[in-house]
Coordinates of C-alpha atoms and ligand atoms in Angstrom, one line a residue:
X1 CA -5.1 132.2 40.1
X2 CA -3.4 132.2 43.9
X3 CA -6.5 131.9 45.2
X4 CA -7.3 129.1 43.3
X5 CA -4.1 127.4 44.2
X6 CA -5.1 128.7 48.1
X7 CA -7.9 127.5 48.5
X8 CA -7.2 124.3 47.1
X9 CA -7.7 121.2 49.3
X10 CA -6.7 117.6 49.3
X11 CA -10.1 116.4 48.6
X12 CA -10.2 118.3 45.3
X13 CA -7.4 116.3 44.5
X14 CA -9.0 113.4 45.3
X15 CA -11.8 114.1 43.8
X16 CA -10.3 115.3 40.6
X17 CA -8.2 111.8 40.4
X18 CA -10.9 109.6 41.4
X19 CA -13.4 111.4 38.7
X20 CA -10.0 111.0 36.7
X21 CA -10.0 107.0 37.0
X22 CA -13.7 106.6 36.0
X23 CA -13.5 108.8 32.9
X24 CA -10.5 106.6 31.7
X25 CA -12.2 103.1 32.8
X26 CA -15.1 104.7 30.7
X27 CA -12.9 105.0 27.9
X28 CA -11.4 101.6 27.8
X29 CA -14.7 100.1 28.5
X30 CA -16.4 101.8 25.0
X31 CA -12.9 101.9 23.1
X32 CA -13.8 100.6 19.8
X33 CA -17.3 99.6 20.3
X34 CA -20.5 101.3 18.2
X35 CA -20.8 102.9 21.9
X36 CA -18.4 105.6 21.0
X37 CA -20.6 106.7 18.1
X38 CA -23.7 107.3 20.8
X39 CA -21.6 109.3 22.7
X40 CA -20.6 111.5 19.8
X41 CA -24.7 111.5 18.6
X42 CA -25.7 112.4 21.9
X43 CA -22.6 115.2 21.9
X44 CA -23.9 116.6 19.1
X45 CA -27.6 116.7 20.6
X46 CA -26.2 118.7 23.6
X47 CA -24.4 120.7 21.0
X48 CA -27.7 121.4 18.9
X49 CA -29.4 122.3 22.2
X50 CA -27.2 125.0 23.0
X51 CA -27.3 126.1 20.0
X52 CA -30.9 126.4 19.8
X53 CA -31.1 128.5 23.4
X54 CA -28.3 131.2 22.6
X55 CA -30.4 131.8 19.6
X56 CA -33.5 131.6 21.1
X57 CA -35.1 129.1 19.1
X58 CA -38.1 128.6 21.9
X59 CA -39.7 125.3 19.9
X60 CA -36.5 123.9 19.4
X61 CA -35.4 124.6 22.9
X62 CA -38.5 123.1 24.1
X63 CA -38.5 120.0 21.8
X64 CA -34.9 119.3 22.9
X65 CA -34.9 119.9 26.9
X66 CA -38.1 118.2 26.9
X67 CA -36.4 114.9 25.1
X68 CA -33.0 115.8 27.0
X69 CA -34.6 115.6 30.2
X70 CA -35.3 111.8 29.9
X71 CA -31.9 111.7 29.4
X72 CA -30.9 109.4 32.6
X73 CA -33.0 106.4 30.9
X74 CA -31.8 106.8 27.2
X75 CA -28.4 106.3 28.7
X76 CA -29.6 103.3 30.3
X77 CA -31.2 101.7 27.2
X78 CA -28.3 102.5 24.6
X79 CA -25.6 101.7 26.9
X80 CA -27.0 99.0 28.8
X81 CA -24.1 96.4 27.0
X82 CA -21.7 98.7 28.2
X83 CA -23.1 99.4 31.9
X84 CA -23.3 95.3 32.0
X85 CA -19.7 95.0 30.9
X86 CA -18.7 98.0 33.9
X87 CA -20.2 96.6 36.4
X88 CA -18.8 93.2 36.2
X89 CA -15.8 94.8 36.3
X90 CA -16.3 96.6 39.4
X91 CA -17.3 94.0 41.3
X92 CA -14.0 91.9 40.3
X93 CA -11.2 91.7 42.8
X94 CA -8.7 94.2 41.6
X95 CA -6.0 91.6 42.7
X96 CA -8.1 88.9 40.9
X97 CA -5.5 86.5 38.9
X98 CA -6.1 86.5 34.5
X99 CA -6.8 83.2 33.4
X100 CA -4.1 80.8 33.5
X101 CA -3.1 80.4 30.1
X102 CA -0.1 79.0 28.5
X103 CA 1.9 79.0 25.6
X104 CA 1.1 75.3 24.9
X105 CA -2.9 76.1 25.2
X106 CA -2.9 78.7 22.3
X107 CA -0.5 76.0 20.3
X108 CA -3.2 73.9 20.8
X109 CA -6.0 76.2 19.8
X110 CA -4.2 77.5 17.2
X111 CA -3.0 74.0 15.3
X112 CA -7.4 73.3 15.6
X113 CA -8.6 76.3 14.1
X114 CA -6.7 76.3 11.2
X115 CA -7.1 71.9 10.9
X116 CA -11.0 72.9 11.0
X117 CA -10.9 75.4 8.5
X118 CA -8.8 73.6 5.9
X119 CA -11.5 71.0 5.9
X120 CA -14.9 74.1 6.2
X121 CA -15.6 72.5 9.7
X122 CA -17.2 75.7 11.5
X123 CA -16.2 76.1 15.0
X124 CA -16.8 78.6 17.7
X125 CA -14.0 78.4 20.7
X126 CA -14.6 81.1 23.6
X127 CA -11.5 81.3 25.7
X128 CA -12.2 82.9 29.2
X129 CA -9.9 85.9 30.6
X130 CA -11.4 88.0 33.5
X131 CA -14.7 87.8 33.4
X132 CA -16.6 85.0 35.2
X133 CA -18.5 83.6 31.7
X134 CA -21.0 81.1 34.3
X135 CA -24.6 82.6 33.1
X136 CA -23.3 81.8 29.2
X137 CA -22.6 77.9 29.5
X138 CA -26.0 76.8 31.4
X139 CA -27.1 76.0 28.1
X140 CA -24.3 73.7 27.2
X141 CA -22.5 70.6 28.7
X142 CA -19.9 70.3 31.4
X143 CA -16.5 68.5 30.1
X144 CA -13.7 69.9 32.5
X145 CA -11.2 68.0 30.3
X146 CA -7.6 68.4 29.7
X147 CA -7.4 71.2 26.5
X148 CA -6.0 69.4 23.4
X149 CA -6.2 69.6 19.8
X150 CA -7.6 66.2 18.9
X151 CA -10.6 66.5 21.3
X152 CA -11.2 70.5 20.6
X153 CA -11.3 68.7 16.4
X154 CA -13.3 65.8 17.6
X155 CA -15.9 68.3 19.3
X156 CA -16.5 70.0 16.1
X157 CA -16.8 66.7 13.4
X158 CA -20.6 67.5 12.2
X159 CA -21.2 63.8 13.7
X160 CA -20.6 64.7 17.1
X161 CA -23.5 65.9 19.6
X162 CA -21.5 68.8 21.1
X163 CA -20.1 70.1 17.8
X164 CA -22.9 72.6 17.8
X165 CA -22.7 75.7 20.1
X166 CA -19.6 77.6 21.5
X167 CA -17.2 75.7 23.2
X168 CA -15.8 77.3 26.7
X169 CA -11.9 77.1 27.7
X170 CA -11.1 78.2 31.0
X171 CA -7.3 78.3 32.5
X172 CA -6.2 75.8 30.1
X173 CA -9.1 73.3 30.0
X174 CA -12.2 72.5 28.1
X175 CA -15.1 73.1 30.6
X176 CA -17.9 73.4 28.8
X177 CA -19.3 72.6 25.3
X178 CA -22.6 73.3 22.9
X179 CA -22.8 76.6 24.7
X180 CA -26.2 79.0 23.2
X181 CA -24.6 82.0 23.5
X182 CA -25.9 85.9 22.9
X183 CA -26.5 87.1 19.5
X184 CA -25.1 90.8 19.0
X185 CA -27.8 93.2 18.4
X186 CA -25.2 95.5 16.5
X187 CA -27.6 96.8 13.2
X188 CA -23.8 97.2 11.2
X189 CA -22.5 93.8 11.6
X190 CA -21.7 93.1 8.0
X191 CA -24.8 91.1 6.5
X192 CA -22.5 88.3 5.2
X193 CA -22.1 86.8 8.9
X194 CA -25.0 84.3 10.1
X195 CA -25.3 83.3 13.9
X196 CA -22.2 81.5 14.4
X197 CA -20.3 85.2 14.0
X198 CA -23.3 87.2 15.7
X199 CA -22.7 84.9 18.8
X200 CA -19.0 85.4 19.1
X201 CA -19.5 89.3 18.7
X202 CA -22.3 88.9 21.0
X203 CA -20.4 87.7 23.8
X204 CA -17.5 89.9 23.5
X205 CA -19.9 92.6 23.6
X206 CA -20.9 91.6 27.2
X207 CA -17.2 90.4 28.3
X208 CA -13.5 90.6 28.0
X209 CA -13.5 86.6 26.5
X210 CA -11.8 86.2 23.3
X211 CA -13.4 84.3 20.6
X212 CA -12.2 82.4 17.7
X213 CA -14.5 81.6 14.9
X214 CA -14.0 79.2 11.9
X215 CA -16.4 79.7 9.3
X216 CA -17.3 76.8 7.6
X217 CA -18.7 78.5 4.8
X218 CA -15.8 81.0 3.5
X219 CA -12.9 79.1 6.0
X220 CA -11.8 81.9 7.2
X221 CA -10.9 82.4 10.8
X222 CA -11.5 85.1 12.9
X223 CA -10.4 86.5 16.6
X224 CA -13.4 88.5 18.3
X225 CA -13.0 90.5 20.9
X226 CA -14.8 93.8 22.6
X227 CA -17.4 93.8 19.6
X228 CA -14.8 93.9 16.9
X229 CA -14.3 90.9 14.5
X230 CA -10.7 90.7 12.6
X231 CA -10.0 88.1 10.4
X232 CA -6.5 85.7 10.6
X233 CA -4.6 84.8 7.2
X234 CA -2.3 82.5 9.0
X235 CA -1.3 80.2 12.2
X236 CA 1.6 83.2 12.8
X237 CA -0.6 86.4 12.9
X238 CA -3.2 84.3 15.4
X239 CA -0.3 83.6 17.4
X240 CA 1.4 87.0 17.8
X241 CA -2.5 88.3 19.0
X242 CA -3.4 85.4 21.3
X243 CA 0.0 85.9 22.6
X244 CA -0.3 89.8 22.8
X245 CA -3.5 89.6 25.4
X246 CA -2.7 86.0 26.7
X247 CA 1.3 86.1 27.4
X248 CA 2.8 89.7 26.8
X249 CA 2.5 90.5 31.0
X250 CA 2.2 94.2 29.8
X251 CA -1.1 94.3 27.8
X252 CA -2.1 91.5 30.1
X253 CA -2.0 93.7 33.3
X254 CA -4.9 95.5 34.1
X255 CA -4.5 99.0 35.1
X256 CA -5.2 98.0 38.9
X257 CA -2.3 95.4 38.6
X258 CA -0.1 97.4 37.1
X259 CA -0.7 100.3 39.4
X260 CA -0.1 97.7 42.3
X261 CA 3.1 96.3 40.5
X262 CA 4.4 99.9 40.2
X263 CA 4.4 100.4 44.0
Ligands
ATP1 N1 -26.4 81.6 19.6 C1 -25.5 80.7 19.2 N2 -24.5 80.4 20.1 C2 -23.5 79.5 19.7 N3 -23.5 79.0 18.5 C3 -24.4 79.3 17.6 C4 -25.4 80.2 17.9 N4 -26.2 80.3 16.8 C5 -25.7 79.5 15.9 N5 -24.6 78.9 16.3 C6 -23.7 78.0 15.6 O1 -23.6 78.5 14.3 C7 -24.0 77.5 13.4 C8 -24.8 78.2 12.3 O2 -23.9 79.0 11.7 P1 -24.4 80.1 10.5 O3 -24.1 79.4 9.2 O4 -25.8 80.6 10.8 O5 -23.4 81.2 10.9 P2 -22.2 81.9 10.0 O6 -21.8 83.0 10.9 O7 -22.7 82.2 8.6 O8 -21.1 80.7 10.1 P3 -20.4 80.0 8.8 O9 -19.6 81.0 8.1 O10 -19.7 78.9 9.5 O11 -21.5 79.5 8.0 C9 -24.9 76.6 14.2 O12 -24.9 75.3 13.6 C10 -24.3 76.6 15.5 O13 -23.3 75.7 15.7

């Protein structure tokens, strides 16, 4: 034990806290996504092939070291969502600045969801936070206008050309509308939700962007994020979690910021 402690340098510690930081960003990144029950499958396949070599089952052994050893590009495939989503985050600024978003924006978003759903108007609003969402809007149209309630309604009438598509809102404005965005690939989305939900799971899959979806169908509005669809009774429980991830400073603050605003 004192030679442990003895031999002991700081680069173990380093070490130790920088492998630290990557299992944790791991975490948060998979938290609550159908990620978390690969890992515990491919857990259990580790488990199964110890298993199998303490008691010397040879063909099992074989069979799983041979399919274990490919192991580097089945992480690839089945996490690839995942890998996507860590990588964009590395190569953000640590110091980068959330989305400007304002009380008076999610008022505004807010009052239009419910408005659309009263009257089965489908909508699908994809409100930027970190994540650059650029490669998603190519498909739709550019509108930089000022965010507002009437024109975020107005967007969605069946009668207007843009009401079909996601529409983008970036630091408080309405950039971009008719977006084609990703469908999610997840095999246990529930089979009741068509394209309009599989889109907004699809994109939160691949971003931190929070998506609201009025079904037109059922009128029932929904908040997406991370892969995970809940659904909103009321104007006040959408409120109190746009508010948690857009205004409470605490939740808003990513770990680098808040290990920054610590020092
Ligand atoms: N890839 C996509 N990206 C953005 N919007 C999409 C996409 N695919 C479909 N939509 C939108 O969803 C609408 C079709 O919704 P659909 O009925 O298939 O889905 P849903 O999830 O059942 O929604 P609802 O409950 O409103 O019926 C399309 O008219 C279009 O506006």
């Amino acid at each position: 034990m004192f030679d442990i402690v003895r031999y002991f340098r700081w680069q173990d510690i380093l070490d130790i806290l920088v492998v630290a930081f990557v299992i944790y960003q791991l975490i948060s990144i998979i938290r609550g996504t159908r990620s978390v029950q690969m890992v515990v499958g491919l857990g259990v396949l580790f488990v199964v092939y110890a298993m199998a070599s303490l008691l010397d089952l040879s063909v099992l052994t074989w069979i799983m070291r041979t399919s274990l050893s490919s192991l580097f590009l089945i992480i690839i495939i089945v996490f690839q969502q995942d890998i996507r989503r860590a990588l964009t985050q590395v190569g953000q600024s640590p110091f980068q600045k959330h989305a400007d978003v304002v009380e008076k924006d999610l008022d505004e978003v807010i009052r239009s969801v419910f408005y659309l759903a009263k009257r089965r108007i489908g909508a699908l609003i994809v409100i930027e936070r970190e994540n650059g969402l650029g490669e998603y809007v190519e498909s739709g149209f550019i509108l930089n206008a000022k965010l507002s309630k009437e024109l975020l309604i107005s967007i969605f009438m069946p009668v207007s050309p843009l009401h079909d598509g996601g529409v983008l809102i970036s630091k408080g404005r309405i950039e971009h509308a008719g977006c084609i965005l990703p469908l999610t690939q997840n095999p246990y989305i529930n089979k009741r939700y068509g394209t309009r939900h599989r889109a907004a799971i699809g994109i939160s899959e691949e971003t931190d962007a929070v998506i609201l979806v009025v079904s037109e169908e059922t009128q029932e509005v929904s908040i997406v994020q991370y892969g995970s669809l809940t659904t909103i009774n009321d104007e006040m429980s959408l409120k109190t979690n746009l508010r948690a991830i857009f205004l409470d400073k605490k939740k808003q603050n990513s770990f680098w910021q808040d290990w920054v605003g610590r020092k």
